[in-house]
Short mmCIF file of C-alpha atoms and ligand atoms in Angstrom, two decimals:
data_model
loop_
_atom_site.label_atom_id
_atom_site.label_comp_id
_atom_site.label_asym_id
_atom_site.label_seq_id
_atom_site.Cartn_x
_atom_site.Cartn_y
_atom_site.Cartn_z
CA MET A 1 0.06 -0.05 -0.08
CA ALA A 2 1.24 3.44 -0.49
CA PRO A 3 2.20 6.40 1.64
CA LEU A 4 -0.74 8.50 2.80
CA THR A 5 -0.11 11.74 1.53
CA GLY A 6 0.18 15.36 3.89
CA VAL A 7 -3.05 16.37 1.81
CA GLU A 8 -4.89 13.00 2.71
CA VAL A 9 -3.93 13.55 6.68
CA ALA A 10 -4.97 16.91 6.08
CA LYS A 11 -8.51 16.15 5.48
CA HIS A 12 -8.87 14.55 9.12
CA ASP A 13 -8.66 17.98 10.49
CA ASN A 14 -10.93 17.77 13.23
CA ALA A 15 -12.45 16.71 16.62
CA LYS A 16 -15.32 14.28 14.46
CA ASP A 17 -12.27 12.83 12.00
CA CYS A 18 -9.12 13.47 13.63
CA TRP A 19 -5.87 11.46 12.50
CA VAL A 20 -2.21 13.24 13.77
CA ILE A 21 0.74 12.11 12.34
CA VAL A 22 3.54 10.72 14.69
CA HIS A 23 7.18 10.19 13.72
CA GLY A 24 6.09 9.43 9.89
CA ARG A 25 2.87 7.89 10.41
CA ALA A 26 -0.44 8.49 11.00
CA TYR A 27 -3.09 7.79 13.28
CA ASP A 28 -6.82 8.41 13.85
CA VAL A 29 -7.60 9.12 18.00
CA THR A 30 -11.52 10.56 17.23
CA GLU A 31 -11.81 8.02 19.16
CA PHE A 32 -9.67 8.64 21.93
CA LEU A 33 -9.83 11.76 22.04
CA PRO A 34 -12.75 11.86 24.79
CA GLU A 35 -9.79 9.52 26.88
CA HIS A 36 -6.35 11.34 26.05
CA PRO A 37 -5.47 12.33 30.26
CA GLY A 38 -4.92 15.60 28.17
CA GLY A 39 -7.40 17.11 27.65
CA GLN A 40 -8.98 17.53 23.43
CA LYS A 41 -8.05 20.82 22.93
CA ILE A 42 -4.15 19.56 22.40
CA ILE A 43 -4.57 17.04 20.47
CA ILE A 44 -7.59 18.58 18.26
CA LYS A 45 -4.33 21.38 17.68
CA TYR A 46 -2.46 19.26 15.77
CA ALA A 47 -5.70 17.11 13.88
CA GLY A 48 -4.66 16.72 10.17
CA LYS A 49 -0.98 16.72 11.25
CA ASP A 50 2.69 16.26 11.76
CA ALA A 51 2.39 15.75 15.96
CA THR A 52 5.78 14.37 16.88
CA GLU A 53 7.29 17.03 18.35
CA GLU A 54 4.78 17.66 21.15
CA PHE A 55 4.33 14.18 20.97
CA ASP A 56 7.75 13.05 22.27
CA PRO A 57 8.17 14.29 25.19
CA ILE A 58 5.24 13.99 26.78
CA HIS A 59 5.06 10.12 25.38
CA PRO A 60 6.90 6.84 26.07
CA PRO A 61 7.39 6.60 22.08
CA ASP A 62 5.84 2.56 22.70
CA THR A 63 2.66 4.47 23.40
CA LEU A 64 0.43 4.07 20.17
CA GLU A 65 1.38 1.27 19.34
CA LYS A 66 0.65 0.04 22.91
CA TYR A 67 -1.90 1.94 23.46
CA LEU A 68 -4.52 2.44 20.74
CA PRO A 69 -6.34 -0.05 18.64
CA LYS A 70 -4.00 -1.39 15.15
CA ASP A 71 -7.41 -0.47 13.52
CA LYS A 72 -6.60 3.33 14.49
CA HIS A 73 -3.19 2.79 13.40
CA MET A 74 -3.43 4.34 9.53
CA GLY A 75 -0.17 3.37 8.51
CA PRO A 76 2.82 5.34 7.25
CA VAL A 77 3.46 8.81 5.57
CA ASP A 78 5.39 10.31 2.67
CA MET A 79 6.55 12.77 4.86
CA THR A 80 8.12 14.79 1.34
CA THR A 81 4.57 15.65 1.27
CA VAL A 82 3.51 17.20 4.69
CA VAL A 83 3.06 20.94 4.25
CA LYS A 84 5.49 21.33 7.47
CA GLU A 85 3.77 24.24 9.71
CA LYS A 86 6.55 27.61 9.49
CA ALA A 87 6.43 27.64 13.32
CA GLU A 88 7.38 31.07 13.96
CA VAL A 89 9.30 32.00 16.01
CA LEU A 90 7.27 34.13 19.35
CA PRO A 91 10.00 37.10 19.99
CA GLU A 92 9.80 35.44 23.77
CA GLU A 93 11.96 32.39 21.99
CA GLN A 94 13.80 34.35 19.80
CA GLU A 95 14.97 35.89 23.63
CA ARG A 96 15.34 32.80 24.60
CA LEU A 97 18.13 31.61 22.26
CA LYS A 98 20.04 34.07 22.28
CA ARG A 99 20.23 33.14 25.98
CA ILE A 100 21.34 29.63 24.46
CA GLN A 101 24.31 31.45 22.83
CA GLU A 102 25.15 33.42 25.98
CA MET A 103 25.14 30.64 27.91
CA PRO A 104 28.41 30.31 31.02
CA LEU A 105 30.97 27.65 30.06
CA LEU A 106 30.38 23.96 31.33
CA ASP A 107 33.44 24.32 33.52
CA GLN A 108 32.11 28.29 34.80
CA CYS A 109 29.36 26.01 37.02
CA TYR A 110 31.27 25.33 40.07
CA ASN A 111 28.27 24.08 42.04
CA LEU A 112 24.81 22.17 41.68
CA MET A 113 22.53 25.62 41.79
CA ASP A 114 24.35 27.21 39.24
CA PHE A 115 22.61 24.50 36.80
CA GLU A 116 19.43 26.18 38.35
CA ALA A 117 20.23 29.41 37.31
CA VAL A 118 21.59 28.60 33.31
CA ALA A 119 18.66 26.17 33.21
CA ARG A 120 16.28 28.87 34.01
CA ARG A 121 17.77 31.33 31.55
CA VAL A 122 17.83 28.25 28.54
CA MET A 123 14.80 26.62 29.54
CA LYS A 124 11.51 25.77 27.79
CA LYS A 125 8.70 28.07 29.89
CA THR A 126 6.71 25.25 29.96
CA ALA A 127 9.64 22.91 30.50
CA TRP A 128 11.58 25.03 33.24
CA GLY A 129 7.36 25.35 34.86
CA TYR A 130 7.09 21.61 35.13
CA TYR A 131 10.72 20.83 36.69
CA SER A 132 11.25 23.74 39.40
CA SER A 133 7.06 24.10 39.70
CA ALA A 134 6.26 22.79 42.97
CA ALA A 135 3.49 23.02 45.84
CA ASP A 136 1.19 26.19 46.72
CA ASP A 137 3.23 28.46 47.90
CA GLU A 138 6.20 26.46 47.33
CA ILE A 139 7.24 26.38 50.97
CA THR A 140 8.12 22.91 51.58
CA LEU A 141 10.49 22.90 48.81
CA ARG A 142 12.16 25.96 49.94
CA GLU A 143 12.52 24.97 53.50
CA ASN A 144 13.94 20.97 51.65
CA HIS A 145 17.19 23.55 51.03
CA SER A 146 17.00 26.29 54.56
CA ALA A 147 17.00 22.53 56.70
CA PHE A 148 20.23 21.42 56.34
CA HIS A 149 21.50 24.70 56.91
CA ARG A 150 19.99 24.52 60.30
CA ILE A 151 22.86 21.94 61.47
CA TRP A 152 26.34 22.63 62.11
CA PHE A 153 29.18 20.13 61.70
CA ARG A 154 30.69 19.48 64.84
CA PRO A 155 34.49 18.51 62.70
CA ARG A 156 36.96 16.05 64.37
CA ILE A 157 41.09 17.29 63.68
CA LEU A 158 44.03 15.78 63.48
CA VAL A 159 43.24 12.70 61.95
CA ASN A 160 45.03 11.15 59.12
CA VAL A 161 42.01 12.16 56.31
CA GLU A 162 44.65 11.28 53.66
CA LYS A 163 42.73 8.19 51.60
CA VAL A 164 39.40 8.71 51.83
CA ASP A 165 36.13 6.62 50.32
CA PHE A 166 32.98 7.61 49.82
CA SER A 167 32.29 4.20 48.33
CA THR A 168 28.52 2.62 50.57
CA THR A 169 25.99 -0.27 49.44
CA MET A 170 22.77 0.47 49.16
CA LEU A 171 19.84 -1.91 48.13
CA GLY A 172 23.09 -4.64 48.40
CA THR A 173 24.94 -2.93 45.23
CA LYS A 174 28.03 -1.00 46.07
CA VAL A 175 28.30 2.22 44.35
CA SER A 176 30.48 4.89 44.16
CA ILE A 177 29.28 7.93 46.22
CA PRO A 178 26.15 7.60 48.70
CA PHE A 179 23.52 9.73 46.06
CA TYR A 180 21.28 8.14 43.32
CA VAL A 181 19.50 10.40 40.23
CA THR A 182 15.99 10.36 41.81
CA ALA A 183 12.82 9.68 39.68
CA THR A 184 11.84 12.66 37.80
CA ALA A 185 8.86 12.79 34.86
CA LEU A 186 8.73 13.71 31.20
CA GLY A 187 12.87 13.78 30.91
CA LYS A 188 12.33 14.68 27.60
CA LEU A 189 11.25 17.86 28.48
CA GLY A 190 14.39 19.42 29.30
CA HIS A 191 16.83 16.75 26.82
CA VAL A 192 15.56 15.78 23.53
CA GLU A 193 17.47 12.33 24.62
CA GLY A 194 15.13 12.10 27.78
CA GLU A 195 16.40 10.39 30.50
CA VAL A 196 18.61 8.26 28.65
CA VAL A 197 20.70 10.88 28.91
CA LEU A 198 21.24 10.51 33.07
CA THR A 199 21.98 6.43 32.24
CA ARG A 200 24.37 7.72 30.34
CA ALA A 201 25.94 10.25 32.94
CA ALA A 202 25.11 7.61 36.17
CA ALA A 203 26.96 4.80 34.62
CA LYS A 204 29.96 6.53 33.75
CA HIS A 205 30.45 7.95 37.50
CA ASN A 206 28.59 4.05 39.02
CA VAL A 207 25.67 5.90 40.59
CA ILE A 208 21.90 4.07 40.23
CA GLN A 209 19.25 5.14 38.44
CA MET A 210 15.76 5.43 39.29
CA ILE A 211 13.67 5.52 36.42
CA PRO A 212 10.46 6.89 36.54
CA THR A 213 6.88 5.60 35.49
CA LEU A 214 5.99 8.86 33.96
CA ALA A 215 9.45 9.07 32.16
CA SER A 216 9.68 10.11 28.10
CA CYS A 217 11.56 6.74 27.21
CA ALA A 218 9.88 3.87 26.84
CA PHE A 219 11.18 1.97 30.34
CA ASP A 220 12.89 -0.76 27.66
CA GLU A 221 14.58 2.32 26.44
CA ILE A 222 16.46 3.23 29.80
CA MET A 223 16.96 -0.25 30.61
CA ASP A 224 19.12 -0.68 27.06
CA ALA A 225 21.32 2.58 27.50
CA ALA A 226 22.24 1.05 30.66
CA ALA A 227 25.97 0.71 30.48
CA GLY A 228 27.73 -3.13 31.97
CA ASP A 229 26.40 -3.93 35.36
CA GLN A 230 24.93 -0.87 35.81
CA VAL A 231 22.39 -0.74 38.54
CA GLN A 232 18.97 0.81 37.14
CA TRP A 233 16.08 1.12 40.15
CA LEU A 234 11.98 1.53 39.14
CA GLN A 235 9.31 3.82 41.08
CA LEU A 236 5.90 3.41 40.54
CA TYR A 237 3.19 5.16 40.38
CA VAL A 238 0.94 1.58 40.93
CA ASN A 239 -2.56 2.02 39.14
CA LYS A 240 -5.77 1.30 39.84
CA ASP A 241 -6.04 -1.45 37.47
CA ARG A 242 -3.64 -3.84 39.25
CA ALA A 243 -2.80 -6.23 36.63
CA ILE A 244 -1.26 -3.45 34.84
CA THR A 245 0.43 -2.66 37.69
CA GLN A 246 1.60 -7.03 37.95
CA ARG A 247 3.06 -6.61 34.07
CA ILE A 248 5.23 -3.93 34.71
CA VAL A 249 7.13 -5.40 38.06
CA GLU A 250 6.97 -8.40 36.54
CA HIS A 251 8.85 -6.70 32.94
CA ALA A 252 10.97 -4.83 35.87
CA GLU A 253 11.76 -7.82 37.64
CA LYS A 254 13.19 -9.44 34.30
CA ARG A 255 15.16 -7.03 32.26
CA GLY A 256 16.98 -6.89 35.27
CA CYS A 257 15.86 -3.73 37.90
CA LYS A 258 17.09 -4.43 41.29
CA GLY A 259 14.64 -1.83 43.64
CA LEU A 260 10.37 -1.32 43.47
CA PHE A 261 10.91 1.95 44.99
CA ILE A 262 6.72 2.27 45.40
CA THR A 263 5.46 6.03 45.42
CA VAL A 264 3.72 6.68 48.48
CA ASP A 265 2.67 10.73 49.19
CA ALA A 266 0.96 10.30 45.73
CA PRO A 267 -2.18 9.47 45.64
CA GLN A 268 -2.69 12.40 43.76
CA LEU A 269 -0.62 14.38 42.21
CA GLY A 270 0.84 17.86 43.74
CA ARG A 271 -0.85 21.54 42.56
CA ARG A 272 1.45 22.93 41.26
CA GLU A 273 0.74 26.64 39.85
CA LYS A 274 3.71 27.04 37.81
CA ASP A 275 2.97 24.22 36.30
CA MET A 276 -0.92 25.05 35.72
CA ARG A 277 -0.41 28.59 34.30
CA LEU A 278 2.95 28.10 32.29
CA LYS A 279 0.85 25.78 30.09
CA PHE A 280 -2.30 27.76 29.39
CA THR A 281 -0.13 30.29 28.48
CA ASP A 282 1.62 27.78 26.29
CA GLU A 283 -2.03 26.61 25.24
CA GLY A 284 -3.44 29.96 23.51
CA SER A 285 -5.50 28.66 26.92
CA ASN A 286 -9.66 29.44 26.22
CA VAL A 287 -10.17 29.93 30.32
CA GLN A 288 -10.24 33.70 29.42
CA SER A 289 -12.63 33.11 26.74
CA GLY A 290 -14.52 31.38 29.75
CA GLN A 291 -14.46 28.26 29.00
CA ALA A 292 -14.29 25.51 30.93
CA THR A 293 -10.97 23.46 29.77
CA ASP A 294 -8.92 20.61 31.08
CA ASN A 295 -5.43 22.13 30.47
CA SER A 296 -6.27 24.11 33.91
CA GLN A 297 -3.85 20.82 35.33
CA GLY A 298 -0.54 21.02 33.80
CA ALA A 299 1.01 18.32 32.44
CA ALA A 300 1.47 16.45 36.13
CA ARG A 301 -2.19 16.12 36.58
CA ALA A 302 -2.35 14.85 33.18
CA ILE A 303 -1.05 12.42 33.41
CA SER A 304 -1.60 11.05 36.59
CA SER A 305 -5.57 10.32 36.02
CA PHE A 306 -3.99 6.20 36.40
CA ILE A 307 -2.85 6.91 40.11
CA ASP A 308 -4.77 4.53 42.13
CA PRO A 309 -5.84 6.56 45.48
CA ALA A 310 -6.71 3.69 47.20
CA LEU A 311 -3.54 2.29 47.86
CA SER A 312 -2.40 0.90 51.61
CA TRP A 313 -0.75 -1.30 53.73
CA ASP A 314 -2.94 -4.10 52.87
CA ASP A 315 -1.77 -3.59 49.33
CA ILE A 316 2.06 -4.90 50.67
CA PRO A 317 1.37 -8.15 51.20
CA TRP A 318 0.54 -8.13 47.35
CA PHE A 319 3.28 -6.35 45.75
CA LYS A 320 5.47 -8.78 48.19
CA SER A 321 3.70 -11.87 46.23
CA ILE A 322 4.68 -10.27 42.45
CA THR A 323 8.71 -9.43 43.35
CA LYS A 324 11.57 -10.22 45.37
CA MET A 325 12.53 -7.56 44.01
CA PRO A 326 13.89 -5.34 47.02
CA ILE A 327 10.59 -3.00 47.87
CA VAL A 328 10.80 0.74 49.46
CA LEU A 329 8.25 2.67 49.84
CA LYS A 330 8.98 6.08 48.56
CA GLY A 331 7.58 9.67 49.92
CA VAL A 332 7.44 8.37 53.66
CA GLN A 333 6.91 11.47 55.87
CA ARG A 334 6.66 10.85 59.87
CA VAL A 335 8.68 8.20 61.88
CA GLU A 336 5.31 5.77 62.77
CA ASP A 337 5.27 4.66 59.03
CA VAL A 338 8.81 3.90 58.86
CA VAL A 339 8.01 1.87 61.88
CA LYS A 340 4.99 0.57 60.21
CA ALA A 341 7.25 -0.09 57.06
CA VAL A 342 9.68 -2.29 59.44
CA GLU A 343 6.64 -4.59 60.43
CA ALA A 344 5.81 -5.22 56.64
CA GLY A 345 8.77 -6.12 55.98
CA VAL A 346 9.87 -3.97 53.26
CA GLN A 347 13.12 -3.31 52.97
CA GLY A 348 13.38 0.66 52.66
CA VAL A 349 11.87 3.72 52.85
CA VAL A 350 12.83 7.00 50.81
CA LEU A 351 12.02 10.02 53.82
CA SER A 352 10.51 12.41 50.56
CA ASN A 353 8.40 15.30 50.33
CA HIS A 354 8.28 14.48 46.53
CA GLY A 355 10.85 17.36 46.39
CA GLY A 356 7.84 20.34 47.39
CA ARG A 357 6.00 19.05 44.60
CA GLN A 358 2.72 16.60 47.06
CA LEU A 359 1.48 18.73 49.65
CA ASP A 360 2.76 22.06 50.87
CA PHE A 361 4.05 22.52 54.58
CA ALA A 362 5.21 18.47 54.35
CA ARG A 363 8.08 18.72 56.96
CA SER A 364 11.96 18.57 54.66
CA ALA A 365 13.50 15.19 54.81
CA ILE A 366 16.37 15.73 56.58
CA GLU A 367 14.14 16.75 59.41
CA VAL A 368 11.64 13.56 59.30
CA LEU A 369 15.49 11.48 59.40
CA ALA A 370 16.10 12.99 62.59
CA GLU A 371 13.49 11.84 64.03
CA THR A 372 13.11 8.89 62.59
CA MET A 373 16.80 7.10 63.55
CA PRO A 374 17.09 7.82 67.30
CA VAL A 375 13.46 5.94 67.62
CA LEU A 376 14.75 2.88 65.64
CA ARG A 377 18.04 2.73 67.78
CA ASP A 378 15.74 2.85 70.65
CA LEU A 379 13.30 -0.51 69.65
CA GLY A 380 16.49 -1.69 68.19
CA LEU A 381 15.21 -1.43 64.52
CA GLU A 382 18.11 0.50 63.06
CA ASN A 383 19.54 -2.15 60.77
CA LYS A 384 15.97 -3.24 59.77
CA ILE A 385 15.39 -0.84 57.20
CA GLU A 386 17.64 0.63 54.66
CA VAL A 387 16.96 4.66 55.20
CA TYR A 388 17.12 6.74 51.72
CA ILE A 389 16.04 11.15 51.77
CA ASP A 390 15.73 13.05 49.52
CA GLY A 391 14.77 16.58 48.89
CA GLY A 392 16.48 20.39 48.77
CA ILE A 393 20.24 18.48 48.26
CA ARG A 394 22.82 20.72 46.14
CA ARG A 395 26.12 20.44 48.23
CA GLY A 396 27.94 17.26 49.11
CA THR A 397 27.98 18.70 53.28
CA ASP A 398 24.37 17.76 52.67
CA ILE A 399 25.00 14.92 51.53
CA ILE A 400 27.38 14.32 54.62
CA LYS A 401 25.12 15.98 57.00
CA ALA A 402 22.05 13.14 56.13
CA LEU A 403 24.16 10.28 56.55
CA CYS A 404 25.38 11.88 60.46
CA LEU A 405 22.20 11.36 61.28
CA GLY A 406 21.68 7.93 59.18
CA ALA A 407 21.19 7.52 56.07
CA LYS A 408 22.18 5.35 53.89
CA GLY A 409 21.92 7.39 50.89
CA VAL A 410 20.16 9.45 48.97
CA GLY A 411 18.37 10.99 45.95
CA ILE A 412 19.27 14.17 43.67
CA GLY A 413 16.56 14.91 41.09
CA ARG A 414 16.13 18.67 39.63
CA PRO A 415 20.11 19.69 39.72
CA PHE A 416 20.60 16.43 37.27
CA LEU A 417 17.89 17.55 34.89
CA TYR A 418 18.99 21.41 35.47
CA ALA A 419 22.29 20.09 34.24
CA MET A 420 20.84 17.94 31.90
CA SER A 421 18.25 20.54 30.38
CA ALA A 422 20.88 22.96 30.18
CA TYR A 423 24.32 20.97 29.12
CA GLY A 424 23.37 18.17 28.10
CA GLN A 425 25.12 14.36 29.44
CA ASP A 426 27.96 16.43 30.29
CA GLY A 427 26.34 18.72 31.72
CA VAL A 428 25.53 15.83 34.85
CA GLU A 429 28.34 13.72 34.98
CA ARG A 430 30.06 17.72 35.40
CA ALA A 431 27.76 17.33 38.05
CA MET A 432 28.00 14.48 39.03
CA GLN A 433 31.98 15.16 40.09
CA LEU A 434 31.21 18.71 41.32
CA LEU A 435 29.76 16.86 44.29
CA LYS A 436 32.00 13.95 44.19
CA ASP A 437 34.87 16.52 44.65
CA GLU A 438 32.89 18.57 47.45
CA MET A 439 31.92 15.13 49.39
CA GLU A 440 35.88 14.39 48.95
CA MET A 441 36.78 18.13 51.05
CA ASN A 442 34.36 18.15 53.40
CA MET A 443 34.82 14.69 54.57
CA ARG A 444 38.74 15.23 55.21
CA LEU A 445 37.87 19.00 56.57
CA ILE A 446 35.61 17.34 59.47
CA GLY A 447 37.73 14.17 59.41
CA ALA A 448 36.23 11.90 58.22
CA THR A 449 37.68 8.99 55.98
CA LYS A 450 35.22 6.54 55.00
CA ILE A 451 30.85 6.32 55.21
CA GLU A 452 31.22 4.60 57.99
CA GLU A 453 33.07 7.21 59.99
CA LEU A 454 29.75 9.79 59.81
CA ASN A 455 28.14 10.07 63.04
CA PRO A 456 25.81 11.78 64.86
CA GLY A 457 28.27 13.00 67.41
CA LEU A 458 29.88 14.86 63.93
CA VAL A 459 27.10 17.35 63.76
CA ASP A 460 24.71 19.70 65.86
CA ALA A 461 21.13 19.35 64.57
CA ARG A 462 19.36 20.96 67.29
CA SER A 463 17.33 23.72 66.16
CA LEU A 464 16.98 21.64 62.90
CA PHE A 465 13.36 21.30 64.34
CA ASN A 466 12.83 24.80 65.39
CA HIS A 467 11.36 26.24 62.18
CA GLY A 468 11.91 29.77 63.27
CA SER A 469 13.13 30.39 59.98
CA THR A 470 10.78 30.00 57.43
CA PRO A 471 11.24 30.27 53.73
CA VAL A 472 10.54 33.52 52.16
CA ASP A 473 7.02 33.11 51.37
CA ASN A 474 7.41 35.09 47.92
CA LEU A 475 4.35 35.08 46.61
CA ALA A 476 2.00 36.34 50.05
CA ASN A 477 4.85 39.03 50.12
CA ALA A 478 4.26 40.10 46.24
CA VAL A 479 1.12 41.12 47.50
CA TYR A 480 0.65 41.36 51.02
CA ASP A 481 -0.74 45.17 50.92
CA PRO A 482 0.40 46.59 54.40
CA LEU A 483 -2.45 49.06 54.58
CA ILE A 484 -1.51 50.65 58.06
CA ASN A 485 -1.15 54.22 57.17
CA PRO A 486 -4.86 55.62 59.57
CA ALA A 487 -5.44 58.69 56.29
CA GLN A 488 -4.16 55.80 53.64
CA ARG A 489 -6.95 53.46 55.39
CA GLU A 490 -9.12 56.45 54.66
CA LYS A 491 -9.27 56.55 50.86
C1 FNS B 501 11.81 17.49 40.11
C2 FNS B 501 10.43 16.87 39.69
C3 FNS B 501 10.52 15.72 40.91
C4 FNS B 501 9.52 14.58 40.60
C5 FNS B 501 9.19 14.07 39.69
C6 FNS B 501 9.13 15.39 38.56
C7 FNS B 501 10.48 16.44 38.74
C8 FNS B 501 9.91 17.32 37.46
N1 FNS B 501 7.88 13.70 39.16
S1 FNS B 501 6.14 14.14 38.78
O1 FNS B 501 6.35 14.16 37.74
O2 FNS B 501 5.68 12.80 38.75
O3 FNS B 501 5.87 15.16 40.64
C9 FNS B 501 8.37 12.20 39.77
C10 FNS B 501 8.15 11.07 39.47
O4 FNS B 501 7.47 10.67 38.55
N2 FNS B 501 7.87 9.62 40.36
C11 FNS B 501 7.76 10.06 42.12
O5 FNS B 501 8.57 9.63 42.80
N3 FNS B 501 8.69 11.41 42.23
C12 FNS B 501 8.90 12.40 41.27
N4 FNS B 501 9.76 13.75 41.37
C13 FNS B 501 10.07 14.20 43.04
C14 FNS B 501 11.59 13.03 43.37
O6 FNS B 501 11.96 12.04 42.71
C15 FNS B 501 12.08 13.79 44.38
O7 FNS B 501 11.15 12.78 45.72
C16 FNS B 501 12.51 14.60 44.20
O8 FNS B 501 12.45 15.45 43.19
C17 FNS B 501 13.90 16.04 45.16
O9 FNS B 501 14.41 16.55 45.26
P1 FNS B 501 15.22 17.67 44.06
O10 FNS B 501 14.40 17.94 43.38
O11 FNS B 501 15.53 18.75 45.17
O12 FNS B 501 15.92 17.11 44.91
#
């Protein structure tokens, strides 16, 4: 059968008869429109046209093959006959492209916050909005980082620190440094290759990668990109349809994943307003015209309607029955649930508030860690479970503080996304190397030569629980109207 032409596909250009082209193949998505989690509008915008560029960052490449019935696959398209819409380069986009020309050299990035500063200037707004956003007033997002500033070191001196070794094991895997690349969705929003960039950088540094359920790349693509005996874990959003979840878990185990991290802090994805706002502007939203639109969800909500809010402790025995992988609960936020996790017989927990993207005013993971470890020690349980933390980790000293307070290792999210978005794989590798250099220097300066020597005596965390210095509430301050002058009050 001769390939379709662009003219033939362009005839199917409306909600009642809607074909799109993805990767040179046409698909009839008319019946699928009402089911699309991201709403109908975004597909109809590309009805009769090539939607590949919009499709790629959000969907793994095999999505249509896997989920669209075969009779809706209309066949190959002769792309030379498809009129490429001359995307008019908006002034704002021209500005961004200019900033990319002027961006600092990679060697001029000296710490993880430098990558954030560059990414903010050069990333597409929707991508920056999705990665940087957090829930509500983003107080927890900022608390995650500032909580580390309430912990001080009590360094030892005159210790021979000529040789420093910060290798350790995580879930039985030997790693070069106690951090891993945590699961962060939609890698292709930041880089055209997506999560495989993180895979390759992690391989170079012998760092574990946690593969997100909501990756832009297909799961097998990310596993295939691993080098040698590189270790990867799976982060799981549990599907309302447990048969789908079982298939994903069994496939991951078969492919060699070495840990199942069940996300337990997101029965519903948080309300990330930057993500929602930027979705509007890019969509030329019709909300201003007063029509209801489902684009008010932003990317996050649009891609997560499958997540099961009914997930509970009752499900843990089922997970233990379908996999031999170590099970870790990701998103635990109080010591009582860590004790329950030990009783449930899982191998680990990640103390985490999802990078502040879920419940605003959840405490920082480092604070929950300081609450947890003394209780586990009192109960004689500290060796029954591996405790990880993530959220706001930006310095080698943050990692050292976490390990002094009893963490097995830490997860890092946004910094590697920003490094990838701004500088690709080289950026992620530099970020990892900077952390290694900081770790080595600061281990020496606190008088420790290996991970086992890091203990609570090396830190002063007394003010960690004192929230006197709540992060500045930028939104409220920007609009707060201190109408205090009586004269003004009369107006
Ligand atoms: C930054 C970011 C984080 C996401 C993330 C996406 C982004 C862009 N996504 S989300 O879209 O659903 O929110 C996930 C995810 O897929 N699954 C998950 O368990 N955690 C997700 N997280 C949380 C992540 O695993 C860490 O808990 C968090 O990033 C740690 O904080 P830092 O970013 O400050 O390192």
